[in-house]
């Protein structure tokens, strides 16, 4: 079972980072998508979706400026979610586990870019000889094969050995450190929301963010109730904005 799941995780990570379908990679490489697939595989759909969505919140405000990847949400999700489902980690601990792998994913992406530079030089030589097939292979075939090796291999081995290793580390780790990971895991999703609000540039939206965050944290309302309240607040803001424009006109 672990072997098959490791193969599946390696393939899912490759699919989510391969740019196959290009626009689809934003969906197939998201932690929420991984949570859906792995939740079905483990028979823990609800847990998988919750963990995947929570991890994705961390990276919701991150953009790849100039194509540069500041953090890899795909690697963070594909490593943390199966380990969390297999070892019954809490959502907060799963998030704390995901973040270091999100950083590691940046190095894998840089390795991909370095390897692609070699195929560009080879494609230029084929272009001089008008070898269309050679150009195609250097642009598509060879980089895809190498990317499969770069992405599939580390995820396969980490997932295959990760659950037992994490269990051993968690048992040996002092409770204070575990509590620290839990606290960090609870804060990071909120930080992700704060980042996207700052990127949008709407600082006047920050009070709504904190109202929603503390309403969920302290009033303990569920997701559906939060969505209903949020829709009502959005409607009020929209109607007020329309009325102000009418008055100005």
Coordinates of N, CA and C in Angstrom, one line a residue:
X1 N 0.8 -1.2 0.0 CA 0.0 0.0 0.0 C 0.9 1.3 0.0
X2 N 1.9 1.3 0.9 CA 2.8 2.4 0.9 C 3.5 2.7 -0.4
X3 N 3.9 1.6 -1.0 CA 4.6 1.7 -2.3 C 3.7 2.3 -3.4
X4 N 2.5 1.9 -3.4 CA 1.5 2.4 -4.4 C 1.2 3.9 -4.2
X5 N 1.1 4.2 -2.9 CA 0.8 5.6 -2.6 C 2.0 6.5 -2.9
X6 N 3.2 6.0 -2.6 CA 4.4 6.7 -3.0 C 4.5 7.0 -4.5
X7 N 4.2 6.0 -5.2 CA 4.2 6.1 -6.7 C 3.1 7.2 -7.1
X8 N 1.9 7.1 -6.5 CA 0.9 8.0 -6.8 C 1.3 9.4 -6.5
X9 N 1.9 9.6 -5.3 CA 2.3 11.0 -4.9 C 3.4 11.5 -5.8
X10 N 4.4 10.7 -6.2 CA 5.4 11.1 -7.1 C 4.8 11.5 -8.5
X11 N 3.8 10.8 -9.0 CA 3.2 11.1 -10.2 C 2.4 12.4 -10.1
X12 N 1.7 12.5 -9.0 CA 0.8 13.7 -8.8 C 1.7 15.0 -8.8
X13 N 2.9 14.9 -8.1 CA 3.7 16.1 -8.0 C 4.3 16.4 -9.4
X14 N 4.7 15.4 -10.2 CA 5.2 15.6 -11.5 C 4.1 16.2 -12.4
X15 N 2.8 15.7 -12.3 CA 1.7 16.3 -13.0 C 1.5 17.7 -12.7
X16 N 1.6 18.1 -11.4 CA 1.3 19.4 -11.0 C 2.4 20.4 -11.3
X17 N 3.6 20.0 -11.6 CA 4.7 20.9 -11.9 C 5.2 20.8 -13.3
X18 N 4.6 19.9 -14.2 CA 5.1 19.6 -15.5 C 4.6 20.6 -16.5
X19 N 3.6 21.5 -16.2 CA 3.0 22.4 -17.1 C 2.3 21.7 -18.3
X20 N 2.0 20.5 -18.1 CA 1.1 19.7 -19.0 C -0.3 20.3 -18.9
X21 N -0.8 20.8 -20.1 CA -2.1 21.5 -20.0 C -1.9 22.9 -19.5
X22 N -0.8 23.3 -19.0 CA -0.3 24.6 -18.5 C -1.3 25.2 -17.5
X23 N -2.5 25.6 -18.0 CA -3.5 26.3 -17.1 C -4.0 25.3 -16.1
X24 N -4.0 24.0 -16.4 CA -4.5 23.0 -15.4 C -3.5 22.8 -14.3
X25 N -2.2 23.2 -14.5 CA -1.2 22.9 -13.4 C -1.5 23.7 -12.1
X26 N -2.2 24.8 -12.3 CA -2.6 25.6 -11.1 C -3.6 24.8 -10.2
X27 N -4.4 24.0 -10.9 CA -5.3 23.1 -10.1 C -4.7 21.8 -9.7
X28 N -4.0 21.1 -10.6 CA -3.5 19.8 -10.4 C -2.3 19.9 -9.4
X29 N -1.7 21.0 -9.3 CA -0.6 21.2 -8.4 C -0.9 21.8 -7.1
X30 N -2.2 22.0 -6.8 CA -2.6 22.6 -5.5 C -2.8 21.6 -4.4
X31 N -2.4 22.0 -3.2 CA -2.6 21.1 -2.0 C -4.1 20.7 -1.9
X32 N -5.0 21.5 -2.2 CA -6.4 21.1 -2.1 C -6.8 20.0 -3.0
X33 N -6.2 20.0 -4.3 CA -6.4 18.8 -5.2 C -5.7 17.6 -4.6
X34 N -4.5 17.7 -4.1 CA -3.9 16.6 -3.5 C -4.7 16.0 -2.3
X35 N -5.3 16.9 -1.5 CA -6.1 16.5 -0.4 C -7.3 15.7 -0.8
X36 N -7.9 16.1 -2.0 CA -9.0 15.4 -2.5 C -8.6 14.0 -2.9
X37 N -7.6 13.9 -3.7 CA -7.2 12.6 -4.2 C -6.7 11.7 -3.1
X38 N -5.8 12.2 -2.3 CA -5.3 11.3 -1.2 C -6.3 11.0 -0.1
X39 N -7.2 12.0 0.1 CA -8.3 11.7 1.0 C -9.2 10.5 0.6
X40 N -9.4 10.5 -0.7 CA -10.2 9.4 -1.3 C -9.4 8.1 -1.2
X41 N -8.1 8.1 -1.4 CA -7.3 6.9 -1.3 C -7.2 6.4 0.1
X42 N -7.1 7.2 1.1 CA -7.0 6.8 2.5 C -8.4 6.6 3.1
X43 N -9.4 6.9 2.4 CA -10.7 6.8 3.0 C -11.0 7.9 4.0
X44 N -10.3 9.0 3.9 CA -10.4 10.1 4.9 C -10.6 11.4 4.1
X45 N -11.7 11.5 3.3 CA -11.9 12.6 2.4 C -12.0 13.9 3.1
X46 N -12.7 13.9 4.2 CA -12.9 15.2 5.0 C -11.6 15.7 5.5
X47 N -10.8 14.8 6.2 CA -9.5 15.2 6.7 C -8.6 15.6 5.6
X48 N -8.6 14.9 4.5 CA -7.7 15.3 3.4 C -8.0 16.7 2.8
X49 N -9.3 17.0 2.7 CA -9.7 18.3 2.2 C -9.3 19.4 3.1
X50 N -9.5 19.1 4.4 CA -9.2 20.1 5.4 C -7.7 20.5 5.5
X51 N -6.9 19.4 5.5 CA -5.5 19.6 5.5 C -5.0 20.3 4.3
X52 N -5.5 19.8 3.1 CA -5.1 20.4 1.8 C -5.5 21.9 1.7
X53 N -6.7 22.2 2.1 CA -7.2 23.6 2.1 C -6.4 24.5 3.0
X54 N -6.1 24.0 4.2 CA -5.3 24.8 5.2 C -3.9 25.0 4.7
X55 N -3.3 24.0 4.1 CA -1.9 24.3 3.6 C -2.0 25.3 2.4
X56 N -3.0 25.2 1.6 CA -3.1 26.1 0.5 C -3.3 27.6 0.9
X57 N -3.9 27.7 2.1 CA -4.1 29.1 2.6 C -2.8 29.8 2.8
X58 N -1.7 29.0 3.2 CA -0.4 29.6 3.4 C 0.1 30.3 2.2
X59 N -0.2 29.7 1.0 CA 0.4 30.2 -0.2 C -0.5 30.9 -1.1
X60 N -1.7 31.3 -0.6 CA -2.7 31.9 -1.4 C -2.3 33.3 -1.9
X61 N -1.5 34.0 -1.1 CA -1.1 35.3 -1.5 C 0.3 35.4 -2.2
X62 N 0.9 34.2 -2.5 CA 2.2 34.2 -3.1 C 2.1 34.2 -4.6
X63 N 2.8 35.0 -5.3 CA 2.8 35.1 -6.7 C 4.2 34.8 -7.2
X64 N 4.4 34.2 -8.4 CA 5.7 33.9 -9.0 C 6.1 35.1 -9.8
X65 N 6.6 36.1 -9.2 CA 7.1 37.3 -9.9 C 8.2 37.0 -10.9
X66 N 8.0 37.3 -12.1 CA 9.0 37.0 -13.1 C 9.2 35.6 -13.3
X67 N 8.3 34.8 -12.9 CA 8.4 33.3 -13.1 C 9.2 32.7 -12.0
X68 N 9.7 33.5 -11.0 CA 10.5 32.9 -9.9 C 9.6 32.4 -8.8
X69 N 9.9 31.2 -8.3 CA 9.0 30.6 -7.3 C 9.5 30.9 -5.9
X70 N 8.8 31.6 -5.1 CA 9.2 31.9 -3.7 C 9.0 30.7 -2.8
X71 N 8.1 29.9 -3.1 CA 7.8 28.7 -2.3 C 6.9 27.7 -3.1
X72 N 7.1 26.5 -2.9 CA 6.4 25.4 -3.7 C 5.3 24.8 -2.9
X73 N 4.1 25.3 -3.2 CA 2.9 24.7 -2.5 C 2.7 23.3 -2.8
X74 N 3.1 22.9 -4.0 CA 2.8 21.5 -4.5 C 3.6 20.5 -3.7
X75 N 4.9 20.8 -3.5 CA 5.8 19.9 -2.7 C 5.3 19.9 -1.3
X76 N 5.0 21.1 -0.8 CA 4.5 21.2 0.6 C 3.3 20.3 0.9
X77 N 2.4 20.3 -0.1 CA 1.1 19.5 0.1 C 1.3 18.0 -0.2
X78 N 2.1 17.7 -1.2 CA 2.2 16.3 -1.6 C 3.0 15.5 -0.6
X79 N 3.8 16.2 0.2 CA 4.6 15.5 1.3 C 3.8 15.4 2.6
X80 N 3.2 16.6 3.0 CA 2.6 16.6 4.3 C 1.3 15.9 4.4
X81 N 0.5 16.0 3.3 CA -0.9 15.4 3.4 C -0.9 13.9 3.6
X82 N -0.1 13.1 2.7 CA -0.2 11.6 3.0 C 0.4 11.2 4.3
X83 N 1.5 11.9 4.8 CA 2.1 11.6 6.1 C 1.1 11.9 7.2
X84 N 0.4 13.1 7.1 CA -0.6 13.4 8.1 C -1.7 12.5 8.1
X85 N -2.2 12.0 7.0 CA -3.3 11.1 6.9 C -2.9 9.7 7.5
X86 N -1.7 9.3 7.2 CA -1.2 8.0 7.6 C -0.9 7.9 9.1
X87 N -0.4 9.1 9.6 CA 0.0 9.1 11.1 C -1.0 9.8 11.9
X88 N -2.1 10.3 11.4 CA -3.2 11.0 12.1 C -2.7 12.2 12.8
X89 N -1.8 13.0 12.1 CA -1.3 14.3 12.6 C -2.5 15.3 12.6
X90 N -2.5 16.2 13.5 CA -3.4 17.3 13.5 C -3.2 18.2 12.3
X91 N -4.2 19.0 11.9 CA -4.0 19.9 10.8 C -2.9 20.9 11.1
X92 N -2.8 21.4 12.3 CA -1.8 22.4 12.6 C -0.4 21.8 12.5
X93 N -0.2 20.5 12.9 CA 1.1 19.9 12.8 C 1.4 19.6 11.3
X94 N 0.4 19.2 10.6 CA 0.6 19.0 9.1 C 1.1 20.2 8.4
X95 N 0.5 21.4 8.8 CA 0.9 22.6 8.2 C 2.4 23.0 8.6
X96 N 2.7 22.7 9.8 CA 4.1 23.0 10.3 C 5.1 22.1 9.5
X97 N 4.7 20.8 9.2 CA 5.5 19.9 8.5 C 5.6 20.3 7.0
X98 N 4.6 21.0 6.5 CA 4.6 21.3 5.1 C 5.5 22.4 4.7
X99 N 5.7 23.4 5.6 CA 6.4 24.6 5.2 C 7.8 24.4 4.8
X100 N 8.6 23.6 5.6 CA 10.0 23.3 5.1 C 10.1 22.7 3.8
X101 N 9.2 21.8 3.4 CA 9.2 21.2 2.1 C 8.8 22.2 1.0
X102 N 8.0 23.2 1.4 CA 7.7 24.3 0.4 C 8.9 25.0 0.0
X103 N 9.9 25.2 1.0 CA 11.1 25.8 0.7 C 12.0 24.9 -0.1
X104 N 12.0 23.6 0.2 CA 12.8 22.6 -0.5 C 12.4 22.6 -2.0
X105 N 11.1 22.8 -2.3 CA 10.6 22.8 -3.6 C 11.2 23.8 -4.5
X106 N 11.7 25.0 -3.9 CA 12.3 26.0 -4.7 C 13.6 25.5 -5.3
X107 N 14.4 24.7 -4.5 CA 15.6 24.2 -5.0 C 15.4 23.2 -6.1
X108 N 14.3 22.4 -6.0 CA 14.0 21.5 -7.1 C 13.7 22.3 -8.4
X109 N 12.9 23.4 -8.2 CA 12.6 24.2 -9.4 C 13.8 24.8 -10.0
X110 N 14.8 25.3 -9.2 CA 16.0 25.8 -9.7 C 16.8 24.7 -10.5
X111 N 16.8 23.5 -10.0 CA 17.4 22.4 -10.7 C 16.8 22.2 -12.0
X112 N 15.5 22.3 -12.1 CA 14.8 22.2 -13.4 C 15.2 23.2 -14.3
X113 N 15.3 24.5 -13.9 CA 15.7 25.6 -14.7 C 17.1 25.4 -15.2
X114 N 18.0 25.0 -14.4 CA 19.4 24.8 -14.8 C 19.5 23.7 -15.9
X115 N 18.7 22.6 -15.7 CA 18.7 21.6 -16.7 C 18.1 22.0 -18.0
X116 N 17.1 22.9 -17.9 CA 16.5 23.4 -19.2 C 17.4 24.2 -20.0
X117 N 18.3 24.9 -19.3 CA 19.3 25.7 -20.1 C 20.2 24.9 -21.0
X118 N 20.4 23.7 -20.6 CA 21.2 22.8 -21.5 C 20.4 22.4 -22.7
X119 N 19.1 22.1 -22.6 CA 18.3 21.8 -23.8 C 18.1 23.0 -24.7
X120 N 18.2 24.2 -24.2 CA 18.1 25.4 -25.0 C 19.3 25.4 -26.0
X121 N 20.5 25.2 -25.4 CA 21.7 25.3 -26.2 C 21.6 24.2 -27.3
X122 N 21.1 23.0 -26.9 CA 21.0 21.9 -27.9 C 20.0 22.2 -29.0
X123 N 18.9 22.9 -28.6 CA 17.9 23.3 -29.6 C 18.4 24.3 -30.6
X124 N 19.3 25.2 -30.1 CA 19.9 26.2 -31.0 C 20.7 25.5 -32.1
X125 N 21.4 24.4 -31.7 CA 22.2 23.7 -32.7 C 21.3 23.0 -33.7
X126 N 20.2 22.4 -33.3 CA 19.2 21.8 -34.2 C 18.6 22.8 -35.1
X127 N 18.4 24.1 -34.6 CA 17.8 25.1 -35.4 C 18.7 25.5 -36.5
X128 N 20.0 25.5 -36.3 CA 21.0 25.8 -37.3 C 20.9 24.8 -38.4
X129 N 20.6 23.5 -38.1 CA 20.5 22.5 -39.1 C 19.1 22.2 -39.6
X130 N 18.2 23.1 -39.2 CA 16.7 23.0 -39.6 C 16.2 21.7 -39.2
X131 N 16.6 21.2 -38.0 CA 16.1 19.9 -37.6 C 14.9 20.1 -36.6
X132 N 13.7 20.1 -37.2 CA 12.5 20.4 -36.4 C 12.2 19.3 -35.4
X133 N 12.5 18.1 -35.7 CA 12.3 17.0 -34.7 C 13.2 17.2 -33.5
X134 N 14.4 17.6 -33.8 CA 15.4 17.8 -32.7 C 15.0 18.9 -31.8
X135 N 14.5 20.0 -32.4 CA 14.0 21.2 -31.6 C 12.8 20.8 -30.7
X136 N 11.9 20.0 -31.3 CA 10.7 19.5 -30.5 C 11.2 18.7 -29.3
X137 N 12.1 17.8 -29.5 CA 12.6 16.9 -28.5 C 13.3 17.7 -27.4
X138 N 14.0 18.7 -27.8 CA 14.7 19.6 -26.8 C 13.8 20.5 -26.0
X139 N 12.7 20.8 -26.7 CA 11.7 21.8 -26.1 C 10.7 21.0 -25.2
X140 N 10.3 19.8 -25.6 CA 9.3 19.1 -24.9 C 9.7 17.8 -24.3
X141 N 10.2 16.9 -25.2 CA 10.4 15.5 -24.8 C 11.5 15.3 -23.7
X142 N 12.7 15.8 -24.0 CA 13.8 15.6 -23.0 C 13.6 16.4 -21.7
X143 N 13.1 17.6 -21.7 CA 12.9 18.3 -20.5 C 11.8 17.6 -19.6
X144 N 10.8 17.1 -20.3 CA 9.7 16.4 -19.6 C 10.2 15.1 -18.9
X145 N 11.0 14.4 -19.6 CA 11.6 13.2 -19.0 C 12.5 13.5 -17.8
X146 N 13.3 14.5 -18.0 CA 14.2 14.9 -16.9 C 13.4 15.5 -15.7
X147 N 12.4 16.2 -16.0 CA 11.5 16.8 -15.0 C 10.9 15.6 -14.2
X148 N 10.5 14.6 -14.9 CA 9.9 13.4 -14.2 C 10.8 12.9 -13.2
X149 N 12.1 12.7 -13.6 CA 13.1 12.2 -12.6 C 13.3 13.1 -11.5
X150 N 13.4 14.5 -11.7 CA 13.6 15.4 -10.7 C 12.5 15.5 -9.7
X151 N 11.3 15.4 -10.2 CA 10.1 15.6 -9.3 C 9.6 14.3 -8.7
X152 N 9.6 13.2 -9.5 CA 9.1 11.9 -9.0 C 10.0 11.3 -7.9
X153 N 11.3 11.3 -8.2 CA 12.2 10.6 -7.3 C 12.2 11.0 -5.8
X154 N 12.4 12.3 -5.5 CA 12.4 12.7 -4.1 C 11.1 12.5 -3.4
X155 N 10.0 12.8 -4.1 CA 8.7 12.6 -3.5 C 8.4 11.1 -3.2
X156 N 8.8 10.3 -4.2 CA 8.6 8.8 -4.0 C 9.3 8.3 -2.7
X157 N 10.6 8.7 -2.6 CA 11.3 8.2 -1.4 C 10.9 8.8 -0.1
X158 N 10.7 10.1 -0.1 CA 10.2 10.8 1.1 C 8.9 10.2 1.6
X159 N 8.0 10.0 0.6 CA 6.7 9.5 1.0 C 6.8 8.0 1.5
X160 N 7.6 7.3 0.8 CA 7.8 5.9 1.2 C 8.4 5.7 2.6
X161 N 9.3 6.6 2.9 CA 10.0 6.4 4.2 C 9.5 7.5 5.2
X162 N 8.8 8.5 4.8 CA 8.4 9.6 5.6 C 7.6 9.3 6.8
X163 N 6.5 8.5 6.6 CA 5.6 8.2 7.7 C 6.3 7.6 8.9
X164 N 7.1 6.6 8.7 CA 7.8 5.9 9.8 C 8.8 6.9 10.5
X165 N 9.4 7.7 9.6 CA 10.4 8.6 10.1 C 9.8 9.7 11.0
X166 N 8.6 10.2 10.4 CA 7.9 11.3 11.2 C 7.4 10.8 12.5
X167 N 6.9 9.6 12.5 CA 6.3 9.0 13.7 C 7.5 8.8 14.7
X168 N 8.6 8.4 14.3 CA 9.8 8.2 15.2 C 10.2 9.6 15.8
X169 N 10.3 10.6 14.9 CA 10.7 11.9 15.3 C 9.7 12.5 16.3
X170 N 8.4 12.4 16.0 CA 7.3 12.9 16.8 C 7.4 12.3 18.2
X171 N 7.6 11.0 18.3 CA 7.7 10.3 19.6 C 8.9 10.8 20.4
X172 N 10.0 11.1 19.7 CA 11.2 11.5 20.4 C 11.3 13.0 20.7
X173 N 10.4 13.8 20.1 CA 10.5 15.2 20.2 C 9.8 15.7 21.5
X174 N 10.4 16.7 22.2 CA 9.8 17.2 23.4 C 8.4 17.8 23.1
X175 N 7.5 17.8 24.0 CA 6.2 18.2 23.8 C 6.1 19.7 23.5
X176 N 7.1 20.5 24.1 CA 7.1 21.9 23.8 C 7.3 22.3 22.4
X177 N 8.2 21.5 21.7 CA 8.4 21.8 20.3 C 7.2 21.4 19.5
X178 N 6.6 20.3 19.8 CA 5.3 19.9 19.1 C 4.3 21.0 19.3
X179 N 4.1 21.5 20.5 CA 3.2 22.6 20.7 C 3.5 23.8 19.9
X180 N 4.8 24.1 19.7 CA 5.3 25.2 18.9 C 4.9 25.1 17.5
X181 N 5.1 23.9 16.9 CA 4.6 23.6 15.6 C 3.1 23.8 15.4
X182 N 2.4 23.4 16.4 CA 0.9 23.5 16.4 C 0.5 25.0 16.3
X183 N 1.2 25.8 17.1 CA 0.9 27.2 17.1 C 1.2 27.9 15.8
X184 N 2.4 27.5 15.3 CA 2.8 28.1 14.0 C 1.9 27.6 12.9
X185 N 1.5 26.4 13.0 CA 0.6 25.9 11.9 C -0.8 26.6 12.0
X186 N -1.2 27.1 13.1 CA -2.4 27.8 13.2 C -2.3 29.2 12.7
X187 N -1.1 29.8 12.8 CA -0.9 31.2 12.4 C -0.7 31.3 11.0
X188 N 0.0 30.4 10.3 CA 0.4 30.5 9.0 C -0.7 30.7 8.0
X189 N -1.8 30.0 8.1 CA -2.9 30.2 7.1 C -3.4 31.7 7.2
X190 N -3.5 32.2 8.4 CA -4.0 33.6 8.6 C -3.0 34.5 7.9
X191 N -1.7 34.2 8.0 CA -0.7 35.0 7.4 C -0.8 35.0 5.9
X192 N -1.2 33.8 5.3 CA -1.4 33.7 3.9 C -2.5 34.7 3.4
X193 N -3.6 34.7 4.2 CA -4.7 35.7 3.9 C -4.2 37.1 4.0
X194 N -3.4 37.4 5.0 CA -3.0 38.8 5.1 C -2.1 39.2 4.0
X195 N -1.3 38.3 3.5 CA -0.4 38.6 2.3 C -1.2 38.9 1.1
X196 N -2.2 38.1 0.8 CA -3.0 38.4 -0.4 C -3.8 39.7 -0.3
X197 N -4.2 40.1 0.9 CA -4.9 41.3 1.1 C -3.9 42.5 0.8
X198 N -2.7 42.3 1.3 CA -1.7 43.4 1.0 C -1.3 43.5 -0.4
X199 N -1.3 42.3 -1.1 CA -1.0 42.3 -2.5 C -2.1 43.0 -3.3
X200 N -3.3 42.8 -3.0 CA -4.5 43.4 -3.6 C -4.4 44.9 -3.4
X201 N -3.8 45.3 -2.3 CA -3.7 46.8 -2.1 C -4.9 47.4 -1.4
X202 N -5.8 46.6 -1.0 CA -7.0 47.1 -0.3 C -6.8 47.0 1.2
X203 N -6.2 48.0 1.8 CA -5.9 47.9 3.2 C -7.2 48.1 4.0
X204 N -8.2 48.7 3.3 CA -9.5 48.9 4.0 C -10.2 47.5 4.2
X205 N -9.7 46.5 3.5 CA -10.3 45.2 3.7 C -9.8 44.4 4.9
X206 N -8.7 44.9 5.5 CA -8.1 44.2 6.6 C -9.0 44.0 7.8
X207 N -9.9 45.0 8.2 CA -10.8 44.8 9.3 C -11.7 43.7 9.0
X208 N -12.2 43.5 7.8 CA -13.1 42.4 7.5 C -12.3 41.0 7.7
X209 N -11.1 41.0 7.3 CA -10.3 39.8 7.5 C -10.2 39.5 9.0
X210 N -9.9 40.4 9.8 CA -9.8 40.1 11.2 C -11.1 39.8 11.9
X211 N -12.2 40.4 11.4 CA -13.5 40.1 11.9 C -13.8 38.6 11.6
X212 N -13.5 38.2 10.4 CA -13.8 36.8 10.0 C -12.9 35.8 10.8
X213 N -11.6 36.2 10.9 CA -10.7 35.3 11.6 C -11.1 35.1 13.0
X214 N -11.3 36.2 13.7 CA -11.7 36.0 15.2 C -13.1 35.5 15.4
X215 N -14.0 35.7 14.4 CA -15.3 35.1 14.5 C -15.2 33.6 14.5
X216 N -14.4 33.1 13.6 CA -14.2 31.6 13.5 C -13.4 31.1 14.8
X217 N -12.4 31.9 15.2 CA -11.5 31.4 16.3 C -12.2 31.4 17.6
X218 N -13.0 32.5 17.9 CA -13.6 32.7 19.2 C -15.0 32.4 19.3
X219 N -15.8 32.7 18.2 CA -17.2 32.4 18.3 C -17.5 30.9 17.8
X220 N -16.5 30.3 17.2 CA -16.5 28.9 16.8 C -17.6 28.6 15.8
X221 N -17.9 29.6 14.9 CA -18.8 29.3 13.9 C -18.2 28.4 12.8
X222 N -19.0 27.6 12.1 CA -18.5 26.7 11.1 C -18.3 27.4 9.8
X223 N -17.7 26.7 8.8 CA -17.3 27.3 7.5 C -18.6 27.8 6.8
X224 N -19.7 27.1 6.8 CA -20.9 27.5 6.1 C -21.4 28.8 6.7
X225 N -21.4 28.9 8.0 CA -21.9 30.2 8.7 C -21.0 31.3 8.3
X226 N -19.6 31.1 8.3 CA -18.7 32.1 8.0 C -18.9 32.6 6.5
X227 N -19.2 31.7 5.6 CA -19.4 32.0 4.2 C -20.7 32.9 4.1
X228 N -21.7 32.5 4.8 CA -23.0 33.3 4.8 C -22.8 34.7 5.3
X229 N -22.1 34.8 6.4 CA -21.8 36.1 7.0 C -20.9 36.9 6.0
X230 N -19.9 36.3 5.5 CA -19.1 37.0 4.5 C -19.8 37.5 3.3
X231 N -20.8 36.6 2.8 CA -21.6 37.1 1.6 C -22.4 38.3 2.0
X232 N -23.0 38.3 3.2 CA -23.8 39.4 3.6 C -23.0 40.7 3.7
X233 N -21.8 40.6 4.3 CA -21.0 41.7 4.4 C -20.6 42.2 3.0
X234 N -20.2 41.3 2.1 CA -19.8 41.7 0.8 C -21.0 42.4 0.1
X235 N -22.2 41.9 0.3 CA -23.4 42.5 -0.3 C -23.6 43.9 0.2
X236 N -23.4 44.1 1.5 CA -23.6 45.5 2.1 C -22.6 46.4 1.5
X237 N -21.3 46.0 1.4 CA -20.2 46.8 0.8 C -20.6 47.2 -0.6
X238 N -21.0 46.2 -1.4 CA -21.3 46.4 -2.8 C -22.5 47.4 -2.9
X239 N -23.6 47.3 -2.2 CA -24.7 48.1 -2.3 C -24.3 49.6 -1.9
X240 N -23.5 49.7 -0.8 CA -23.1 51.0 -0.4 C -22.3 51.7 -1.5
X241 N -21.4 50.9 -2.1 CA -20.6 51.5 -3.2 C -21.4 51.9 -4.4
X242 N -22.4 51.1 -4.7 CA -23.3 51.5 -5.8 C -24.1 52.8 -5.5
X243 N -24.6 52.9 -4.3 CA -25.3 54.1 -3.8 C -24.4 55.3 -3.9
X244 N -23.1 55.2 -3.5 CA -22.2 56.3 -3.5 C -22.0 56.8 -4.9
X245 N -21.8 55.9 -5.8 CA -21.6 56.2 -7.2 C -22.8 57.0 -7.8
X246 N -24.0 56.5 -7.4 CA -25.2 57.2 -7.9 C -25.3 58.6 -7.3
X247 N -24.9 58.8 -6.1 CA -25.0 60.1 -5.5 C -24.0 61.1 -6.2
X248 N -22.8 60.5 -6.5 CA -21.8 61.4 -7.2 C -22.2 61.7 -8.6
X249 N -22.9 60.8 -9.2 CA -23.3 61.1 -10.6 C -24.5 62.0 -10.6

